[in-house]
Short mmCIF file of C-alpha atoms in Angstrom, two decimals:
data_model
loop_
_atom_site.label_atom_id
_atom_site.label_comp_id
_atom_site.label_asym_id
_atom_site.label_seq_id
_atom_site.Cartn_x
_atom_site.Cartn_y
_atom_site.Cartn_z
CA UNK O 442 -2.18 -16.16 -38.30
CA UNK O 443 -3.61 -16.56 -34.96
CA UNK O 444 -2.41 -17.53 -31.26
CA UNK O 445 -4.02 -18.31 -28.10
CA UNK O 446 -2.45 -19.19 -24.64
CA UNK O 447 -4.02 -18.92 -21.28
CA UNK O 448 -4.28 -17.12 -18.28
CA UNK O 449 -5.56 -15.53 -15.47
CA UNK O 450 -6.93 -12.33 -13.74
CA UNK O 451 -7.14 -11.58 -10.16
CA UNK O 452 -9.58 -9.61 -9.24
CA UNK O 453 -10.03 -9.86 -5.57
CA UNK O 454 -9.29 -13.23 -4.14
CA UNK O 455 -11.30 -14.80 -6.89
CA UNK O 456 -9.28 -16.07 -9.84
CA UNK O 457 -11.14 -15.87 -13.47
CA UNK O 458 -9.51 -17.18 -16.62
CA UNK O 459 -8.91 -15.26 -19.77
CA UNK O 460 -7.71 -15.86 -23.02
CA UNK O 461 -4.91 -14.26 -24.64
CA UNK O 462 -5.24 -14.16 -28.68
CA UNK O 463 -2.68 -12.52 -30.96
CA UNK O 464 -2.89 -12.28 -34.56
CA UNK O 465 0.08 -11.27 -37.15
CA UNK O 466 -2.04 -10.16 -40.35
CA UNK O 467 -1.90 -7.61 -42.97
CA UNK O 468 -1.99 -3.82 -41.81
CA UNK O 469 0.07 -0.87 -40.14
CA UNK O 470 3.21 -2.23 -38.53
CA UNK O 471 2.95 -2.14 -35.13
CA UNK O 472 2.03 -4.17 -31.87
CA UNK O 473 -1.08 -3.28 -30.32
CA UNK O 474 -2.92 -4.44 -26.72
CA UNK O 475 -6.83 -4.23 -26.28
CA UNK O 476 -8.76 -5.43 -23.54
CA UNK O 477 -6.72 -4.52 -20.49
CA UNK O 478 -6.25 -1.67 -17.79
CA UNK O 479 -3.87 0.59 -16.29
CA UNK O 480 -0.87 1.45 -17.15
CA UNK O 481 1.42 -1.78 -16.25
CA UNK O 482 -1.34 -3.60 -18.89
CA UNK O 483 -1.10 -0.60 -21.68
CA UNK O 484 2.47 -0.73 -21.40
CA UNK O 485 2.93 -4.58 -21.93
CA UNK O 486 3.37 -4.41 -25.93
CA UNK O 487 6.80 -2.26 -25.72
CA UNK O 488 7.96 -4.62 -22.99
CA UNK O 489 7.00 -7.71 -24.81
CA UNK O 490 8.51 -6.73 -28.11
CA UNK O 491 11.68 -5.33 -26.63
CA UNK O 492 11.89 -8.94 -24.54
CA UNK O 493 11.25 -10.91 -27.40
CA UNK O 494 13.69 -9.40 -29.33
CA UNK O 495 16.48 -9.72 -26.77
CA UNK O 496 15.95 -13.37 -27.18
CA UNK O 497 16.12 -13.04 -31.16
CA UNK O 498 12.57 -13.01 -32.12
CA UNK O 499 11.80 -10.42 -34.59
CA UNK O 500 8.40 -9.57 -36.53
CA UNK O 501 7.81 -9.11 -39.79
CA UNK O 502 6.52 -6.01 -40.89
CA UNK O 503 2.33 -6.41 -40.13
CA UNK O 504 0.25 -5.55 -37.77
CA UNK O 505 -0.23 -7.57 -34.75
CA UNK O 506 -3.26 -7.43 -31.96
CA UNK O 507 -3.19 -8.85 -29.19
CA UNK O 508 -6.57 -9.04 -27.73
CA UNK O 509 -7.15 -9.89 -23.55
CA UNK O 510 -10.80 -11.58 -23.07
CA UNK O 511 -13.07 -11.33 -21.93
CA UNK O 512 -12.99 -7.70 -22.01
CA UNK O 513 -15.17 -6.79 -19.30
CA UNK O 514 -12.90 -8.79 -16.48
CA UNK O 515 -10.50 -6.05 -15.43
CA UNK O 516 -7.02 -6.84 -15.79
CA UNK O 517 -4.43 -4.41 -14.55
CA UNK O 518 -0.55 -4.92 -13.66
CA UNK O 519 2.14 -6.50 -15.88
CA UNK O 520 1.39 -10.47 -15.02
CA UNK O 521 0.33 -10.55 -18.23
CA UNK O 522 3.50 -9.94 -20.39
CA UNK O 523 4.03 -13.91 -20.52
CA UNK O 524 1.14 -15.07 -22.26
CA UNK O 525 1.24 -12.42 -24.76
CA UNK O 526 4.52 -13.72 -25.76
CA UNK O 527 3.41 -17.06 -25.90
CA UNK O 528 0.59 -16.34 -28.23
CA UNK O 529 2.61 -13.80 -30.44
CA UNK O 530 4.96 -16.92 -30.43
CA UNK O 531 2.25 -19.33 -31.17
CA UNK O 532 0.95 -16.59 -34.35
CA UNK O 533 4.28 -16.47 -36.05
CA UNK O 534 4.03 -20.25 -35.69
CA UNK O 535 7.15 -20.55 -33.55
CA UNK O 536 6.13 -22.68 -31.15
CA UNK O 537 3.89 -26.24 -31.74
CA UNK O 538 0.56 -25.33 -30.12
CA UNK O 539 0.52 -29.08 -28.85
CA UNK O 540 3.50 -27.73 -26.49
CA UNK O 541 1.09 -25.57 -24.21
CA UNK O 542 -1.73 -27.38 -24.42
CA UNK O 543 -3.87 -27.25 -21.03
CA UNK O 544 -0.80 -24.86 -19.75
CA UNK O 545 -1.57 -21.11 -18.29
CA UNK O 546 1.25 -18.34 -18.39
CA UNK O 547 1.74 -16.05 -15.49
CA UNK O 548 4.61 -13.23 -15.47
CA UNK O 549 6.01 -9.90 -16.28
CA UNK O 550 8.83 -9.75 -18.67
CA UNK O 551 11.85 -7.28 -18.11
CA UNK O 552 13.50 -5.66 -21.16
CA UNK O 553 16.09 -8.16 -21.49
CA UNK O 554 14.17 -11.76 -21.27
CA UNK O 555 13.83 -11.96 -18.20
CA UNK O 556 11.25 -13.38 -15.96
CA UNK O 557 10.11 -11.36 -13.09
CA UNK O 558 7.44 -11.97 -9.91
CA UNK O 559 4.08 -11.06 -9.59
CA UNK O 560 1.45 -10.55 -6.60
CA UNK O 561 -1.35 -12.79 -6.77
CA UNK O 562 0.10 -16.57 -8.15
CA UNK O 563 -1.11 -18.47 -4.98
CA UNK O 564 -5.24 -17.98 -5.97
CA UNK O 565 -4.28 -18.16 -9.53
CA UNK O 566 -2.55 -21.37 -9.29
CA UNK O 567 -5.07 -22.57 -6.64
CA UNK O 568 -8.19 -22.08 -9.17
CA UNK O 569 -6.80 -22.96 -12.19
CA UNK O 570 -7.15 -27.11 -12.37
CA UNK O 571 -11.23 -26.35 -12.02
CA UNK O 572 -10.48 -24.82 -15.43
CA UNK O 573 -9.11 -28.13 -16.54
CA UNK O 574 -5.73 -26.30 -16.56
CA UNK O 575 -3.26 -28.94 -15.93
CA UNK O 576 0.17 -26.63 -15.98
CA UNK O 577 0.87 -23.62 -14.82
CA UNK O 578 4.32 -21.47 -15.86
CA UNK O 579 5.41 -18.99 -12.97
CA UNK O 580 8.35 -16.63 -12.59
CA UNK O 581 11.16 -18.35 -10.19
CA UNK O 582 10.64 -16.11 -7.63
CA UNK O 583 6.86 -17.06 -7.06
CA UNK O 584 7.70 -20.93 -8.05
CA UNK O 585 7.43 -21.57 -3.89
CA UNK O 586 3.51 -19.87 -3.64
CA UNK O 587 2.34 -21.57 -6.53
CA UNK O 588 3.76 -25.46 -5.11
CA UNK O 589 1.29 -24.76 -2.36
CA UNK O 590 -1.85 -25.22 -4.38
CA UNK O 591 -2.63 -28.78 -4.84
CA UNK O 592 -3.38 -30.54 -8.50
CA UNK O 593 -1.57 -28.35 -10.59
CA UNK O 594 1.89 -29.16 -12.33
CA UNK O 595 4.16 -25.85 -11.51
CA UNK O 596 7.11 -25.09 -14.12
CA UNK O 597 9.00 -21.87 -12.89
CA UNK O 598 10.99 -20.06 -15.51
CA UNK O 599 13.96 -17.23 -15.06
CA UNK O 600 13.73 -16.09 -18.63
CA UNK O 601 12.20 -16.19 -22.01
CA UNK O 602 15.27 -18.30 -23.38
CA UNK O 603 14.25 -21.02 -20.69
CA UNK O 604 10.97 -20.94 -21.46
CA UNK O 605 11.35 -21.14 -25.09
CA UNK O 606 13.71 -24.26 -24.87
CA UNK O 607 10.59 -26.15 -22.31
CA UNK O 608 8.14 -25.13 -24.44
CA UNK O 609 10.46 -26.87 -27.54
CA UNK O 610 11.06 -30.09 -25.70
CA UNK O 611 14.68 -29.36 -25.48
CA UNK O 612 15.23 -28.64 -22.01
CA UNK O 613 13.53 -30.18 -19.12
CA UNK O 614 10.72 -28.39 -17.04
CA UNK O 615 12.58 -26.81 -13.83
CA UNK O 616 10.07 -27.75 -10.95
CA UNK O 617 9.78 -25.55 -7.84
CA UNK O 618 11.55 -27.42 -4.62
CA UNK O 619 8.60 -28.87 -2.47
CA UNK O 620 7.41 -26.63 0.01
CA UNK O 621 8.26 -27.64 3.81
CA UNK O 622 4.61 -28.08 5.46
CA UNK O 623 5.94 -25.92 9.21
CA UNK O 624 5.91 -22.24 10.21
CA UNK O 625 8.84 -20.56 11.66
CA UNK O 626 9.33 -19.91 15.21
CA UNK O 627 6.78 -19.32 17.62
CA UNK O 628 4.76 -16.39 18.74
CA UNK O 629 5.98 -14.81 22.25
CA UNK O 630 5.20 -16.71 24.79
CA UNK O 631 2.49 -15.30 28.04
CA UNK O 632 5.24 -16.52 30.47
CA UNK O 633 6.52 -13.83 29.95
CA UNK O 634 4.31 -11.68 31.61
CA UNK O 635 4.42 -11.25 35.47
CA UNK O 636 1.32 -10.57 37.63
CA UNK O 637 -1.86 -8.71 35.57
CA UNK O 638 -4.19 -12.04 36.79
CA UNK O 639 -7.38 -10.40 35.51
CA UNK O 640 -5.79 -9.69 31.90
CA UNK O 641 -4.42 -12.49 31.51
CA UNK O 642 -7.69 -14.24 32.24
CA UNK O 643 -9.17 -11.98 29.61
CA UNK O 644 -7.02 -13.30 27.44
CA UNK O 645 -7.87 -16.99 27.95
CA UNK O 646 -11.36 -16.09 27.34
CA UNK O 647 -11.16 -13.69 24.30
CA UNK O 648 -8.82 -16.92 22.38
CA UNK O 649 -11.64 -19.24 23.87
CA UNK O 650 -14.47 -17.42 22.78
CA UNK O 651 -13.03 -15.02 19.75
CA UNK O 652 -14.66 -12.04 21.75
CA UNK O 653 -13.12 -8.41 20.83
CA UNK O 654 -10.83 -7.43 23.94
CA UNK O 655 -10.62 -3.44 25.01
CA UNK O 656 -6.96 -2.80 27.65
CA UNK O 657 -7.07 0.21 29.85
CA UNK O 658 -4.70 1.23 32.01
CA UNK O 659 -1.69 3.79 32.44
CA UNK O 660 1.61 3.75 30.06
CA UNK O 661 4.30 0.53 30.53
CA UNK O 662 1.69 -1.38 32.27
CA UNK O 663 1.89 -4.38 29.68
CA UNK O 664 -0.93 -3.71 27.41
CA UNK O 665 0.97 -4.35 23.70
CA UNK O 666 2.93 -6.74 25.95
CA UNK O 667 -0.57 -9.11 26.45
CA UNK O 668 -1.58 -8.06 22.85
CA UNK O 669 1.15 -9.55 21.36
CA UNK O 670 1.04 -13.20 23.04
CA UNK O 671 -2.93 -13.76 22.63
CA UNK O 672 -1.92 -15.14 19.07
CA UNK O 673 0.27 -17.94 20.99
CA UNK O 674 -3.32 -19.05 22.63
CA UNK O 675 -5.34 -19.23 19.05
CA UNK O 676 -5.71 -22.94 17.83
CA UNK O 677 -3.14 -23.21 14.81
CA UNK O 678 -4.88 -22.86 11.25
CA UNK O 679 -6.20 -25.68 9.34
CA UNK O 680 -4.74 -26.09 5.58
CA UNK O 681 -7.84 -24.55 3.82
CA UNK O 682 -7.73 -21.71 6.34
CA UNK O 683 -3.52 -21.15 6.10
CA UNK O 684 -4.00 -21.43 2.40
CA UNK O 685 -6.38 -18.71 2.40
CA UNK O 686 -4.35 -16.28 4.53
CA UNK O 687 -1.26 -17.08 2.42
CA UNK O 688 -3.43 -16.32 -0.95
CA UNK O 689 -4.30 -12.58 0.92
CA UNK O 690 -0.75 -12.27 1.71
CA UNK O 691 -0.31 -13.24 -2.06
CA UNK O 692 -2.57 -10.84 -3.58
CA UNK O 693 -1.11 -7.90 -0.78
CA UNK O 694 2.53 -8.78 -2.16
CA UNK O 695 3.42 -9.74 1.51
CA UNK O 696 4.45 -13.48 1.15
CA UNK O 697 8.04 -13.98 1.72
CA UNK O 698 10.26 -15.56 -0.53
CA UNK O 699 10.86 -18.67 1.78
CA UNK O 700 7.32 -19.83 1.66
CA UNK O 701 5.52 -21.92 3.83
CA UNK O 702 2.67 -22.89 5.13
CA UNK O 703 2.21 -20.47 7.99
CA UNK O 704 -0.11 -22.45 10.44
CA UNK O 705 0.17 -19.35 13.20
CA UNK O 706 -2.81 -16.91 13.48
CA UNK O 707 -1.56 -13.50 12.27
CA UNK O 708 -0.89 -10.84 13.71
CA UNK O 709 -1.39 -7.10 12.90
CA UNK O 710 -0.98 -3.67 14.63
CA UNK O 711 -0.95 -1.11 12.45
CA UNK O 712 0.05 2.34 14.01
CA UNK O 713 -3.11 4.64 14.83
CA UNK O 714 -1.81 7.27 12.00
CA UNK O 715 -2.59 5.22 9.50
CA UNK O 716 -4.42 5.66 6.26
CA UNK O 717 -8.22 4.21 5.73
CA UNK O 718 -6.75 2.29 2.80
CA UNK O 719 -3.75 0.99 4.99
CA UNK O 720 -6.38 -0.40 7.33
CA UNK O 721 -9.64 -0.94 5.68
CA UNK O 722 -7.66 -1.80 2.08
CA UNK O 723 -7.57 -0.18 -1.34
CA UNK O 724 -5.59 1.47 -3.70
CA UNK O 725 -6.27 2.22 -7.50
CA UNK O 726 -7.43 -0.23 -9.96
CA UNK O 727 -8.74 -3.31 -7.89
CA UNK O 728 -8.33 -2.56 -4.27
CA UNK O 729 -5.65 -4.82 -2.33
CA UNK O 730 -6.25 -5.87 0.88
CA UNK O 731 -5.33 -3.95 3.97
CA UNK O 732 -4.32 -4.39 7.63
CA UNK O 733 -7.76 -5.81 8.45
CA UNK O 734 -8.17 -8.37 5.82
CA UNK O 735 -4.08 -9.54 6.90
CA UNK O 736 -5.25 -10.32 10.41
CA UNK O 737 -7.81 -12.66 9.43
CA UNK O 738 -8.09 -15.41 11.17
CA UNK O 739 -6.02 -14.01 13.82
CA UNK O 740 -5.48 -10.67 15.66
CA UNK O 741 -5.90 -6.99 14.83
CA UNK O 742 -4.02 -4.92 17.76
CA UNK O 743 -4.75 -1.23 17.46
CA UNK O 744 -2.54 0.58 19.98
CA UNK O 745 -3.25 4.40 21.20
CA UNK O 746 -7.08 3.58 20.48
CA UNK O 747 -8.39 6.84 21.63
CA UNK O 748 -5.66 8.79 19.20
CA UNK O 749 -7.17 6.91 15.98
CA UNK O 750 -10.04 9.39 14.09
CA UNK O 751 -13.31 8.40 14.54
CA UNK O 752 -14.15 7.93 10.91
CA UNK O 753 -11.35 5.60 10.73
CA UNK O 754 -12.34 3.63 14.12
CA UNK O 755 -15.87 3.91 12.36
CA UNK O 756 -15.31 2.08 9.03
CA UNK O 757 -14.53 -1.28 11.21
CA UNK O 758 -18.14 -1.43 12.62
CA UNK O 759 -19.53 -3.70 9.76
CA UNK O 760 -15.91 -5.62 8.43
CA UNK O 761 -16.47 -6.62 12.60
CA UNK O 762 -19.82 -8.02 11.91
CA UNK O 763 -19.91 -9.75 8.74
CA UNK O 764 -16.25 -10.61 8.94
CA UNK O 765 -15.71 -9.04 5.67
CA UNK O 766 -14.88 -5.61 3.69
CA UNK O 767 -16.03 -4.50 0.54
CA UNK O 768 -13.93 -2.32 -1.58
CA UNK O 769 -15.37 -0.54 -4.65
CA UNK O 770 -13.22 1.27 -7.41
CA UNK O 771 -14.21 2.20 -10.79
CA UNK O 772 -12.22 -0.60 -12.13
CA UNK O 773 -13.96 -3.21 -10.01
CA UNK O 774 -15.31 -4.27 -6.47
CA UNK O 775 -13.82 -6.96 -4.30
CA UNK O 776 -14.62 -8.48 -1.37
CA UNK O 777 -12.31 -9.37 0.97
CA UNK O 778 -12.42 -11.88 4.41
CA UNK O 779 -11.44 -10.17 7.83
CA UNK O 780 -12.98 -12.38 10.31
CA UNK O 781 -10.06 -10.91 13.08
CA UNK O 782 -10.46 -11.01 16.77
CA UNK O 783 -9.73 -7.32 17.90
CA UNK O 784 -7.62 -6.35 20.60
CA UNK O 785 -7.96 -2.26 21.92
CA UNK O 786 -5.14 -0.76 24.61
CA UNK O 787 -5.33 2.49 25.40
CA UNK O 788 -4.53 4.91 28.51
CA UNK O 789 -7.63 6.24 30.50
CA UNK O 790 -6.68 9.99 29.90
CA UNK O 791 -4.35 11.91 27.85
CA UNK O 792 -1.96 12.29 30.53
CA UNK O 793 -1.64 8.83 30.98
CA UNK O 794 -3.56 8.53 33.69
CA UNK O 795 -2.03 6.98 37.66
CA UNK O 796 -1.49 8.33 40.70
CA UNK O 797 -0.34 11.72 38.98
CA UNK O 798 -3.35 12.31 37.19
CA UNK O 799 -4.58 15.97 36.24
CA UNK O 800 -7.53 15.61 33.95
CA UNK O 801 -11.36 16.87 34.86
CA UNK O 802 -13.60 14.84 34.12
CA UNK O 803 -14.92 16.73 30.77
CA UNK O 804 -11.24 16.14 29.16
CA UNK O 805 -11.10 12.41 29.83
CA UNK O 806 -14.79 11.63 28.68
CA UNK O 807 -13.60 14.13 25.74
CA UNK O 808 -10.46 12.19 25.04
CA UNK O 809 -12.61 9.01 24.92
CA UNK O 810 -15.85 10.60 22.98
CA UNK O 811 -13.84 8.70 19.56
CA UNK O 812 -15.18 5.79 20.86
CA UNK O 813 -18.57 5.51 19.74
CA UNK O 814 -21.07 3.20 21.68
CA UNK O 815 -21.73 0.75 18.91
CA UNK O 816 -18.37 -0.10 18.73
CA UNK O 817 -17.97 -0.45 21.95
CA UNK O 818 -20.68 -2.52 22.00
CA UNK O 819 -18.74 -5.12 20.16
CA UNK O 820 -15.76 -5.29 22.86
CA UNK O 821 -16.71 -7.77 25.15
CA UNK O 822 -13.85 -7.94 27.76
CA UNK O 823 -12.40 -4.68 29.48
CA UNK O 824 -10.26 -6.12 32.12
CA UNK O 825 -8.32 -3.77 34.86
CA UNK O 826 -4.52 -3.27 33.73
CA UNK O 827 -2.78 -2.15 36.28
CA UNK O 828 0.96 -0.65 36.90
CA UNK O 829 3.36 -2.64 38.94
CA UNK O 830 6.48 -1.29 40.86
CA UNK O 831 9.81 -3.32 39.99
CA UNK O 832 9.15 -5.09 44.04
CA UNK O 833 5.93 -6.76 42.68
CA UNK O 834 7.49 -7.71 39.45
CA UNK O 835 10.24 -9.38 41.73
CA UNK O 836 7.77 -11.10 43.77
CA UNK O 837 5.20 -12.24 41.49
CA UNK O 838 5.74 -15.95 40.04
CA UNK O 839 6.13 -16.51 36.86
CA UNK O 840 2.14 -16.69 34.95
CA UNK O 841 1.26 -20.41 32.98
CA UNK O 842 3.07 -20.37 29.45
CA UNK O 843 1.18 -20.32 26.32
CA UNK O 844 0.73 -24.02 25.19
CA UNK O 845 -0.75 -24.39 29.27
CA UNK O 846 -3.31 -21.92 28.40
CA UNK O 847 -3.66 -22.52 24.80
CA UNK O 848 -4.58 -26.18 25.81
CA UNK O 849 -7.72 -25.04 27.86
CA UNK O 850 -8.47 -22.51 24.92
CA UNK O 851 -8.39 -25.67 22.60
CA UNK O 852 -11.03 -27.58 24.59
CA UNK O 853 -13.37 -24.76 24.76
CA UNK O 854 -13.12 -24.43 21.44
CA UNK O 855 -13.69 -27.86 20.60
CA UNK O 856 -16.77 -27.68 23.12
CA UNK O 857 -18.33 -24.93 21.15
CA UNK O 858 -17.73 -26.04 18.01
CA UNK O 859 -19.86 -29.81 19.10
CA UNK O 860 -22.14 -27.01 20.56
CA UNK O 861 -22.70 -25.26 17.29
CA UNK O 862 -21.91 -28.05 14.54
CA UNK O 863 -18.80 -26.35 13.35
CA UNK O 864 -15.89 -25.19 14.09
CA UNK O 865 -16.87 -21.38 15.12
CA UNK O 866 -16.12 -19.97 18.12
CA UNK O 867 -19.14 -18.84 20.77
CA UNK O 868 -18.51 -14.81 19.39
CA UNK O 869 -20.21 -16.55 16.02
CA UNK O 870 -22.54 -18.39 17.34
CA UNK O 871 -25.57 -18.31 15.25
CA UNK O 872 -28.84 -16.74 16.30
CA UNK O 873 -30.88 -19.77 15.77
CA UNK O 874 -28.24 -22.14 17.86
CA UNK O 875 -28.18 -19.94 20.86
CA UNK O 876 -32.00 -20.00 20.62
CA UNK O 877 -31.83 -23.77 20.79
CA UNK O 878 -29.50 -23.64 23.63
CA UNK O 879 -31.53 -21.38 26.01
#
């Protein structure tokens, strides 16, 4: 007896189909899993068998195989538990095979039925109907990600029982609630930020442009302060470009459980003691995506720049010029998109620099040695921050707000993208335009 129900493996951003196929045959009792990886995967025939008998399915005494192809596609983690029930159903000819026709499976089973959530469902569901998959089955609590991808029919299960009973015709399908089409509130706003002209014009030209951005100046100046708000001057993200930072959220685990479709550039700024595979991405198996790779399309803030190690600061050099990272494991290598504009604050000595000052000369060009020259090369703006006293900050009038600013930033865009025939920004202009335009 042989069953087959579909599914799919994430490997990177890219979603690749695979077949599940279990037979029930003559042999050794026993339920045994070939063709996956790690230990989530090795471990999915005890959690199977002990879920499927919660819900009073029971095998006989054979041997049964389940068998994940193709075999060379690595599959790791546990989103595979739900298909392999479905075909071990399918084997012992419990279920009609007509019921999940065209229909992929996508969960991890607990020991008592239930359905739990997996990373990676957005890409999954979003590649699936080029597969001629018309149906996908999710866990409940990733039901939200998957109703983002267009021309696929979503069913979202809590438990095998459920499943069973949709699968038999008895119970109807439990669709996912549509998902509302908005962000949530805004980013903070540059009103906020009193005096620091030049910066704030540095700003205006990094959004307009996408050039990198490097802040100097002494502590509680307002350097994080402007970092934070340049995201509120970024043009909001198309659908095909908020799509594909929700599916690196997805794959990272970091989608919330309200989903929407965030529209805002991100925003990262991950602490300078970080790891490489914090920043850069990895992990075992297949490497997730890291800091970088969830600022794409939006802002990378590293803070303290001349405290982060020079390897570290290093690795960024080509993810800044191809606007992508390469991860290789044993298991398998992924690519991943981190086309970020990056924002650098630091202080001008270890002491902090100001009026009070101490350092020679030899400690401050020591302290800023970790900054090679070809990455500085790639920051384009190094504007003068400057500390003011608490009677400037009283007399200064309040700066332009964000959607003032982000309005010029939107027509230079559009200018450069007529300029350039798309929609990238003058930082990415290619060699052969800017040749034309000389």
């Amino acid at each position: 007896m042989l069953g087959r129900a579909q599914t799919v493996a994430v490997v990177g951003l890219d979603a690749l189909p695979v077949t599940v196929e279990a037979y029930i045959g003559p042999g050794l009792p026993g339920l045994h899993l070939i063709g996956s990886s790690g230990a989530a995967a090795r471990e999915a025939a005890d959690r199977v068998k002990t879920a499927l008998a919660a819900v009073g399915v029971t095998f006989p005494a054979q041997k049964a195989l389940v068998s994940l192809a193709p075999a060379e596609v690595p599959k790791v983690g546990a989103r595979f538990d739900l298909p392999v029930a479905v075909a071990l159903l399918l084997a012992r000819n419990a279920l009609p095979e007509e019921a999940v026709a065209a229909t992929a499976f996508v969960g991890e089973l607990a020991l008592d039925g239930g359905v739990r959530g997996v990373r990676g469902v957005l890409p999954s569901a979003a590649a699936l109907p080029a597969s001629g998959t018309r149906r996908l089955v999710v866990p409940a609590a990733n039901a939200g990600e998957a109703a983002l991808a267009s021309g696929i029919d979503v069913v979202a299960v809590e438990h095998l029982d459920e499943l069973l009973a949709v699968l038999a015709g008895t119970r109807a399908p439990r669709r996912p609630a549509e998902p509302p089409r908005t962000d949530a509130a805004s980013a903070p706003d540059l009103a906020d930020v009193r005096g620091q002209a030049e910066a704030r014009r540095a700003l205006e030209l990094a959004a307009a442009g996408g050039h990198h951005l490097l802040l100097v100046g002494p502590p509680g100046c307002g350097k994080s302060m402007l970092a934070a708000r340049l995201p509120s001057l970024l043009p909001r993200l198309s659908t095909e470009q908020a799509l594909e930072v929700a599916s690196i959220r997805s794959v990272a685990g970091r989608l919330p459980d309200a989903v929407v479709l965030d529209r805002r550039p991100p925003y990262q700024a991950p602490h300078h003691g970080t790891t490489a595979a914090a920043l850069l991405g990895g992990g075992s198996g297949i490497a997730r995506p890291g800091g970088l790779s969830l600022a794409h399309r939006g802002v990378l803030f590293l803070d303290e720049l001349f405290e982060w190690s020079r390897p570290l600061l290093e690795a960024l050099r080509e993810p800044l010029e191809e606007g992508l990272i390469r991860l290789a494991r044993a298991s398998a290598t992924v690519t991943y998109p981190c086309r970020v504009l990056l924002v650098c604050a630091a202080n001008p000595c270890p002491c902090g620099g100001g009026s009070g000052c101490v350092c020679t000369d030899e400690v401050v060009w020591r302290y800023r040695s970790r900054l090679s020259g070809p990455l500085a090369d790639r920051l384009d703006l190094a504007p003068a921050v400057e500390p003011l006293t608490a009677d400037d900050l009283l007399a200064v009038e309040p700066g332009e707000p964000s959607a003032v600013v982000a309005g010029r930033v939107a027509a230079a865009r559009a200018l450069a993208a007529d300029r350039w025939s798309d929609e990238r920004p003058n930082a990415e202009a290619p060699a052969q335009a800017v040749r034309r335009t000389a």
